[in-house]
C-alpha positions as semicolon CSV with decimal commas, in nm:
position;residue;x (nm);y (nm);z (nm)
1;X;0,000;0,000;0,000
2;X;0,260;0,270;0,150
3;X;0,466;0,212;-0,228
4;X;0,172;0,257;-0,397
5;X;0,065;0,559;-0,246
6;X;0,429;0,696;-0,284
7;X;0,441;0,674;-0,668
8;X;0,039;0,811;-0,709
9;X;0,202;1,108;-0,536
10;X;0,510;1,124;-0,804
11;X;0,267;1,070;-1,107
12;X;0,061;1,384;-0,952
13;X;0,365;1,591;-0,976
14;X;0,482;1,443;-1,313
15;X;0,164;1,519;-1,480
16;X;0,177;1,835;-1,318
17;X;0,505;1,929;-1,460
18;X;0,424;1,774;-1,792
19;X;0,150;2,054;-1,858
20;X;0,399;2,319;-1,835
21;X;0,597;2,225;-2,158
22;X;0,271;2,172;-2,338
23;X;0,095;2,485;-2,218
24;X;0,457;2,679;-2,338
25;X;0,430;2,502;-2,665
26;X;0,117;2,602;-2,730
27;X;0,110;2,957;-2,608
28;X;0,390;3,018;-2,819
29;X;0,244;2,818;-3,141
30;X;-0,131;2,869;-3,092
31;X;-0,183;3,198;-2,889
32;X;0,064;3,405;-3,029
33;X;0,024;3,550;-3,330
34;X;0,214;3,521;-3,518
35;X;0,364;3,217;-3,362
36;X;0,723;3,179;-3,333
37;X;0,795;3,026;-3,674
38;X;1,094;2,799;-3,568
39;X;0,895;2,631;-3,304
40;X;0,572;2,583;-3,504
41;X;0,820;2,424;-3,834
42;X;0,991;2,252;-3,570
43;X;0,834;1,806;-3,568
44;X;0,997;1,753;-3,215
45;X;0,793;2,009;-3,053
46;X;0,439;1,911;-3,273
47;X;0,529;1,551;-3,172
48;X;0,620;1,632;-2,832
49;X;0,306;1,780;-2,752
50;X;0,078;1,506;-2,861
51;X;0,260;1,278;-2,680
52;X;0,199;1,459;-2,382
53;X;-0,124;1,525;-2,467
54;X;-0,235;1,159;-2,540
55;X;-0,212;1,047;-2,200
56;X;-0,137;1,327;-1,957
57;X;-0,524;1,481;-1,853
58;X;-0,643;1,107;-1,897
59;X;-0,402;0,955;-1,651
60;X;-0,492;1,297;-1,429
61;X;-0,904;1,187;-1,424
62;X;-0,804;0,815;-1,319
63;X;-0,603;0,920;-1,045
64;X;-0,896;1,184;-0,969
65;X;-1,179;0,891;-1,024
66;X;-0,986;0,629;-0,755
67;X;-0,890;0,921;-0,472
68;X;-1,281;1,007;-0,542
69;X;-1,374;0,677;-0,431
70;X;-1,148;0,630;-0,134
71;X;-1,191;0,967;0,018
72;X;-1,599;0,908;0,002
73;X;-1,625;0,546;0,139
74;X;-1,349;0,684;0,424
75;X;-1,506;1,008;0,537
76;X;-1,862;0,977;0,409
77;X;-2,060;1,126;0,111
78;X;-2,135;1,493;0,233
79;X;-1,815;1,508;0,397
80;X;-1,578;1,441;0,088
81;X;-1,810;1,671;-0,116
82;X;-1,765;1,964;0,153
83;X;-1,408;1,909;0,105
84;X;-1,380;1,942;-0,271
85;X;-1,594;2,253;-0,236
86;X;-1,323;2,372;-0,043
87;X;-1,022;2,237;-0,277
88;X;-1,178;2,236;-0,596
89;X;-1,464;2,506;-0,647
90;X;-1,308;2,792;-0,437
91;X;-0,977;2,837;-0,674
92;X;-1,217;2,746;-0,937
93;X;-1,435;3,062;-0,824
94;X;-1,164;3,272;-0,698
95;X;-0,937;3,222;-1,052
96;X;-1,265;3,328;-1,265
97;X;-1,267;3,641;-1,058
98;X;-0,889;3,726;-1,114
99;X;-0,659;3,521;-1,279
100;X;-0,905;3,479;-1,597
101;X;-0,947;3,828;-1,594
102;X;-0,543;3,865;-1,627
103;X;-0,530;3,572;-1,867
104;X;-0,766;3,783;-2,116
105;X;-0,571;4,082;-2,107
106;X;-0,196;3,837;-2,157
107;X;-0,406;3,633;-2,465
108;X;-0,509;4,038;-2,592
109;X;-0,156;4,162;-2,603
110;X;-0,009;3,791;-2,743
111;X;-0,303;3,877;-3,033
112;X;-0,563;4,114;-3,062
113;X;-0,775;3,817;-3,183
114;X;-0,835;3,699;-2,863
115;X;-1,036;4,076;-2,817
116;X;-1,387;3,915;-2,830
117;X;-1,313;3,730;-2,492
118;X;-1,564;3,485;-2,367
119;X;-1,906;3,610;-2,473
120;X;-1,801;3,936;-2,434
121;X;-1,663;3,897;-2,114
122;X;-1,302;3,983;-2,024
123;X;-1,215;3,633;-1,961
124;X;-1,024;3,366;-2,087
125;X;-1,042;3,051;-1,939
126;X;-0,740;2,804;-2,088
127;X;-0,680;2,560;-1,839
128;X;-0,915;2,605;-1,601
129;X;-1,175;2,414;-1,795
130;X;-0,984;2,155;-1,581
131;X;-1,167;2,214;-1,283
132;X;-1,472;2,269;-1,429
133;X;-1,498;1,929;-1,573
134;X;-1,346;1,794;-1,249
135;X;-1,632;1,957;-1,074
136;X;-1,857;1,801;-1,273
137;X;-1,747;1,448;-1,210
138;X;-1,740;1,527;-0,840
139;X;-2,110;1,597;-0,838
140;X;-2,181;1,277;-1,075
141;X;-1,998;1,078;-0,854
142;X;-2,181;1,232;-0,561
143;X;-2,477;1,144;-0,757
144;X;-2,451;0,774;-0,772
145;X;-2,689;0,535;-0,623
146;X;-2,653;0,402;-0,285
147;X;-2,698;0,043;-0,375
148;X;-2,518;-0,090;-0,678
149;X;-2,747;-0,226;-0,933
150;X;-2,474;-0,388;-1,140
151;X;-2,310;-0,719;-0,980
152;X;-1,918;-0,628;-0,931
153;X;-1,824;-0,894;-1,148
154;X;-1,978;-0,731;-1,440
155;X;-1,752;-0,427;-1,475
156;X;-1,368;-0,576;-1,368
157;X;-1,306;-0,729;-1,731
158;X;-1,381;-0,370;-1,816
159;X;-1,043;-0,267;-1,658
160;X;-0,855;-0,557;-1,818
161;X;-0,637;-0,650;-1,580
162;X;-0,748;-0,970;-1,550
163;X;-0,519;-1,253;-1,816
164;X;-0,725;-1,224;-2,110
165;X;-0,904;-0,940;-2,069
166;X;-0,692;-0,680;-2,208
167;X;-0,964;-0,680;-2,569
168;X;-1,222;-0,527;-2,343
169;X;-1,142;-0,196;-2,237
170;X;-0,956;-0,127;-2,572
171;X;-1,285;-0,195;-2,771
172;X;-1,507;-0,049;-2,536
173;X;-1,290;0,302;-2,481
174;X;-1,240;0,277;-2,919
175;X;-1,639;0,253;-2,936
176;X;-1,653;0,547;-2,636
177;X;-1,417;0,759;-2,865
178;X;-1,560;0,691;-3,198
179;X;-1,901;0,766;-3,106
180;X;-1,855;1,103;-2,888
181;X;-1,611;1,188;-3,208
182;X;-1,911;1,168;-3,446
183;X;-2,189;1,272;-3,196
184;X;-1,947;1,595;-3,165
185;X;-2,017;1,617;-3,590
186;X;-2,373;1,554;-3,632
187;X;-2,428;1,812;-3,363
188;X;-2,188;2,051;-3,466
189;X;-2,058;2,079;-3,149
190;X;-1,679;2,256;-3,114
191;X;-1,396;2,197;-2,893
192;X;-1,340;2,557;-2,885
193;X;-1,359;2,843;-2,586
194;X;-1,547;3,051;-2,841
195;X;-1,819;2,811;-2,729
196;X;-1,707;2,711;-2,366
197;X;-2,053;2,517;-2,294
198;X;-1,950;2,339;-2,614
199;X;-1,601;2,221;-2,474
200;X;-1,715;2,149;-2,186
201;X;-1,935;1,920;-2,270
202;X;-1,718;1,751;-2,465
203;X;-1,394;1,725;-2,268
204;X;-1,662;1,551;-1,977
205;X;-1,756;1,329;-2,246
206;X;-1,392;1,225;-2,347
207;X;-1,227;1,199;-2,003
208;X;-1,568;1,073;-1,829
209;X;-1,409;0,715;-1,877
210;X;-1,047;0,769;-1,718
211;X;-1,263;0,883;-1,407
212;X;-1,481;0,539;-1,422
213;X;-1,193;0,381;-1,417
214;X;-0,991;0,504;-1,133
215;X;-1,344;0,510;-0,940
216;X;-1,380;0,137;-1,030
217;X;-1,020;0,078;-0,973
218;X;-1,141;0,197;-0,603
219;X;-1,456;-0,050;-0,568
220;X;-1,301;-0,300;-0,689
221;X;-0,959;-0,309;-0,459
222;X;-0,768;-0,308;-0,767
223;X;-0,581;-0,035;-0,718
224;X;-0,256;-0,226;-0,654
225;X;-0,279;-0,365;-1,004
226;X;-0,452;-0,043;-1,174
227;X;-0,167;0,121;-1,045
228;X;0,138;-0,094;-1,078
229;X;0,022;-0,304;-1,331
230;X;0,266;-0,594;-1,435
231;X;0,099;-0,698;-1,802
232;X;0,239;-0,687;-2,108
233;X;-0,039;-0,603;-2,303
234;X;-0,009;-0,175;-2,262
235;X;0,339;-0,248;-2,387
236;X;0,258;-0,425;-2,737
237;X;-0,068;-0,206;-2,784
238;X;0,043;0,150;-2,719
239;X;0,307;0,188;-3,019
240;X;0,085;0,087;-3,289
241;X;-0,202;0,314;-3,140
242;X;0,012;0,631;-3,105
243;X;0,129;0,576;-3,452
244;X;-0,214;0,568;-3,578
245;X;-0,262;0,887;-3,372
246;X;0,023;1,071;-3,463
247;X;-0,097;1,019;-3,830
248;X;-0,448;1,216;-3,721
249;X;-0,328;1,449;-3,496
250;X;-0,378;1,806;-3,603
251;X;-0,032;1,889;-3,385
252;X;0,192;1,636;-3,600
253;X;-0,001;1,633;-3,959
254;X;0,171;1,973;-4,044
255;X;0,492;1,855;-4,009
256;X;0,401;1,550;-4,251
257;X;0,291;1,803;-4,492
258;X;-0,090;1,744;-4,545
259;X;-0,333;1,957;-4,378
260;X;-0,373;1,997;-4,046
261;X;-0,744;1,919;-3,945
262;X;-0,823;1,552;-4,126
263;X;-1,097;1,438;-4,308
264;X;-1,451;1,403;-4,088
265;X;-1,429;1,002;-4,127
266;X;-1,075;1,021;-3,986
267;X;-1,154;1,238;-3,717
268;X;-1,367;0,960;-3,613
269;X;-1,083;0,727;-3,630
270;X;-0,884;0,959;-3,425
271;X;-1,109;0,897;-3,179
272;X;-1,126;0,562;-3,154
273;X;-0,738;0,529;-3,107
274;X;-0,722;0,867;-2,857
275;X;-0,940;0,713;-2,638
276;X;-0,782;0,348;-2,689
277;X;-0,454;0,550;-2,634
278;X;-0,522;0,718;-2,307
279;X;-0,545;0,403;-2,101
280;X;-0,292;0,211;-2,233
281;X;-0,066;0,501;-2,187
282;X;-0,188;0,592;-1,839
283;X;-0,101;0,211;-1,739
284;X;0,286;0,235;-1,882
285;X;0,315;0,606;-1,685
286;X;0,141;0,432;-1,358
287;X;0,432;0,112;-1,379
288;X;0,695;0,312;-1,456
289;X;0,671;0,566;-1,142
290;X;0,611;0,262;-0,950
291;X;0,923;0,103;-1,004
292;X;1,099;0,468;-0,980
293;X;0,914;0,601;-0,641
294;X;0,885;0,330;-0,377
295;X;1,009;0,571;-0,081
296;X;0,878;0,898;0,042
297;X;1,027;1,235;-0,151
298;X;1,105;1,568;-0,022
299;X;1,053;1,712;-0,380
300;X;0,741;1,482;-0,469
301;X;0,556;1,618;-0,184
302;X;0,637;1,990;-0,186
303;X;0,535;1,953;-0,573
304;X;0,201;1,759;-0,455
305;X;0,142;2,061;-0,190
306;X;0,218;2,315;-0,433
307;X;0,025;2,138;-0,697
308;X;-0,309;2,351;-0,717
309;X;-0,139;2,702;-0,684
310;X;0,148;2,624;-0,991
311;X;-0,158;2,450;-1,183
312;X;-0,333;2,749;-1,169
313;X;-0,067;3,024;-1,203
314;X;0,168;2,873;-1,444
315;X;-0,019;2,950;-1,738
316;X;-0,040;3,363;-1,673
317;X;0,361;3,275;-1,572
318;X;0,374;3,125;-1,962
319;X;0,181;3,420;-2,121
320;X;0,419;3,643;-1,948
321;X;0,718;3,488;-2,057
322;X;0,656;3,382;-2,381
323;X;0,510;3,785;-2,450
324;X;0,859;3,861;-2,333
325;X;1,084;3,648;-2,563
326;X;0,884;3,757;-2,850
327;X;0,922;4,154;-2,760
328;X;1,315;4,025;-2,776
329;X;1,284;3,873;-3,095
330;X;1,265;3,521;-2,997
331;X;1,091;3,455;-3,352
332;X;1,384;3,492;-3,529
333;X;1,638;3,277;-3,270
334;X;1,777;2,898;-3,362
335;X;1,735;2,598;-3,185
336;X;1,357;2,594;-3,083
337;X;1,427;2,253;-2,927
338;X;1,626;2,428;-2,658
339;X;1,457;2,716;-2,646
340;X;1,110;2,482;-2,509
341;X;1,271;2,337;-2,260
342;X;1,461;2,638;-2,140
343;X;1,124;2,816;-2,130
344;X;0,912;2,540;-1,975
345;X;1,198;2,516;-1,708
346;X;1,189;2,865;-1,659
347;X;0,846;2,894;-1,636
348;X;0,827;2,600;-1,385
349;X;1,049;2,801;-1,171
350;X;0,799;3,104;-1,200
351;X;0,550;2,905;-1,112
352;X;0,724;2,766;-0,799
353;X;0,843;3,087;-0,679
354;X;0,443;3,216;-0,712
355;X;0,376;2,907;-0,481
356;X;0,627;3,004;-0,209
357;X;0,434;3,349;-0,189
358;X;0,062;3,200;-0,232
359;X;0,132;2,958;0,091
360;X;0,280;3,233;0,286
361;X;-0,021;3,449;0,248
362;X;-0,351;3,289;0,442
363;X;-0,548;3,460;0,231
364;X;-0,412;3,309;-0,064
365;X;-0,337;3,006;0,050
366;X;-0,701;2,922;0,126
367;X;-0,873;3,089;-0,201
368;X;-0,606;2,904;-0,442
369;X;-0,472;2,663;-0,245
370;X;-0,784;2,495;-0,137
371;X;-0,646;2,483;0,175
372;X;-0,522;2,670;0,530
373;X;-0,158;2,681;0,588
374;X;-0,083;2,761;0,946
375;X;0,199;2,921;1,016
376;X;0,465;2,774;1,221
377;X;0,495;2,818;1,631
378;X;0,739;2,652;1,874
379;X;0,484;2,420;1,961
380;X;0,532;2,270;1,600
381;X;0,920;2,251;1,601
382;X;1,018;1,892;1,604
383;X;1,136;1,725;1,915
384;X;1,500;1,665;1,934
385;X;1,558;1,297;1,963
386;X;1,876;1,128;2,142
């Protein structure tokens, strides 16, 4: 249990830090305008991204879908849901109020496209669509029937983690995929902030299975396995499905030379592999921090504590940078490979030093924290052993 617990704690802070690099990438690529050329010519970056991309928010919702579980059977129904009121929908509120505000006046001066805002509104939401749809999967957990009408039997092939299995979840999370990719066509629905209901509805709709999952992972006692999971099968399916999603993914397809958005029949096919994708992918992260992390880490857990303040500052941290490098004439400088990870590690350091201020604050440490941080007294110091 205690080696499990140590590595769920390392993947938070990996796919933590693994949204910095993307969110650079694509604030210098996507927001700016014009984007720096190198980086958007440059493949490692456009392939760099997806791959981040096709597991990281995924893996995220499973870890969010199991810790949903355990926290609710442990402290009770209306407890847990008091406490992600607390953790969850105060910096939700409180970063509407302010740092959206900010992040619409960044996005403005990166390009004055961005002017409209969200339905007029000076705001600009970017990644905190995050917490919305976290929010969301709180309260449909919350939701859920007191007695199960399902025998638990029925869903554990599901999870494939059983010999044999492994067919089932890939099919079913292809089918999930496929569908909510052409539901999203015949309705004419766009993944877009221009219409934030719109996203919304469908990023619940494409991570709603990594939470089932990790909330099945839960009811079932599986999370040894779910989390540390010794199969081969993630191994031998995940190359051939990234390939297939590189090949559809509007972040590589420039770099192959054909267009960047694919054909409406393909899109569906992306789909279908994304989802596919996701879990495999989640399963190889999940093994591989468990055979890295089986001991408690100073770093892991100052990144876990910090983890809700540099999630929700790093991206105005980005903006700022990246509408600094390009008032230096960043466009016109060599090695973009370089240059992205110099960025995303300056940004991460940013980000950090924002956290060091947010927890020393109260205040701030309660509105986008999501929790109190005491300060320290003598009573606290710890006792000198012999």
């Amino acid at each position: 249990m205690q080696q499990r617990l140590h590595h769920l704690d390392a993947a938070r802070a990996v796919l933590l830090l693994l949204g910095i690099p993307f969110h650079v990438g694509t604030t210098a690529t996507m927001i700016l305008s014009p984007g720096f050329p190198a980086w958007m010519a440059n493949p490692v970056l456009g392939v760099g991204l997806s791959f981040i991309h096709s597991f990281r928010m995924s893996a995220f919702f499973i870890l969010a879908g199991y810790f949903s579980g355990m926290a609710s059977a442990r402290r009770g129904r209306r407890s847990w849901l008091g406490d992600r009121m607390m953790r969850v929908a105060l910096p939700l509120v409180a970063s509407i109020a302010s740092l959206a505000v900010i992040q619409y006046h960044l996005k403005v001066m990166l390009s004055a496209a961005w002017a409209p805002g969200l339905y007029g509104w000076p705001l600009a939401f970017e990644h905190l669509w995050f917490l919305i749809v976290l929010l969301g999967f709180v309260f449909t957990y919350a939701l859920r029937p007191r007695r199960a009408f399902v025998p638990d039997g029925v869903w554990r092939p599901l999870l494939g983690l059983d010999r044999g299995t492994w067919p089932i979840p890939l099919l079913a999370l292809a089918a999930w995929g496929a569908g909510l990719a052409w539901g999203a066509q015949v309705l004419g629905l766009q993944d877009n902030e221009a219409v934030f209901e719109q996203e919304l509805l469908l990023r619940y709709g494409q991570y709603l299975p990594a939470f089932a999952i990790g909330a099945l992972g839960w009811r079932l006692k599986l999370g040894n396995r779910l989390f540390a999971f010794e199969g081969r099968w993630p191994w031998f399916a995940a190359p051939p499905l990234m390939l297939g999603h590189f090949l559809l993914d509007p972040l590589v397809r420039p770099h192959l030379g054909w267009e960047g958005d694919p054909a409406p029949a393909l899109r569906i096919m992306d789909g279908a592999l994304a989802c596919a994708l996701t879990y495999a992918m989640s399963l190889i992260v999940f093994r591989l921090l468990a055979h890295l992390f089986d001991r408690p880490s100073r770093a892991v857990s100052f990144l876990v504590d910090g983890a809700m303040a540099i999630y929700l500052f790093h991206m105005i941290v980005a903006m700022l940078v990246i509408l600094g490098l390009a008032q230096l004439g960043a466009a016109d400088w060599p090695f973009p490979t370089m240059q992205w990870a110099a960025v995303s590690a300056l940004v991460l350091g940013l980000s950090i030093l924002v956290f060091l201020v947010v927890r020393r604050i109260p205040l701030l440490a309660v509105v986008f924290g999501g929790q109190r941080v005491a300060p320290r007294t003598r009573g606290d110091a710890p006792a000198k052993t012999s």
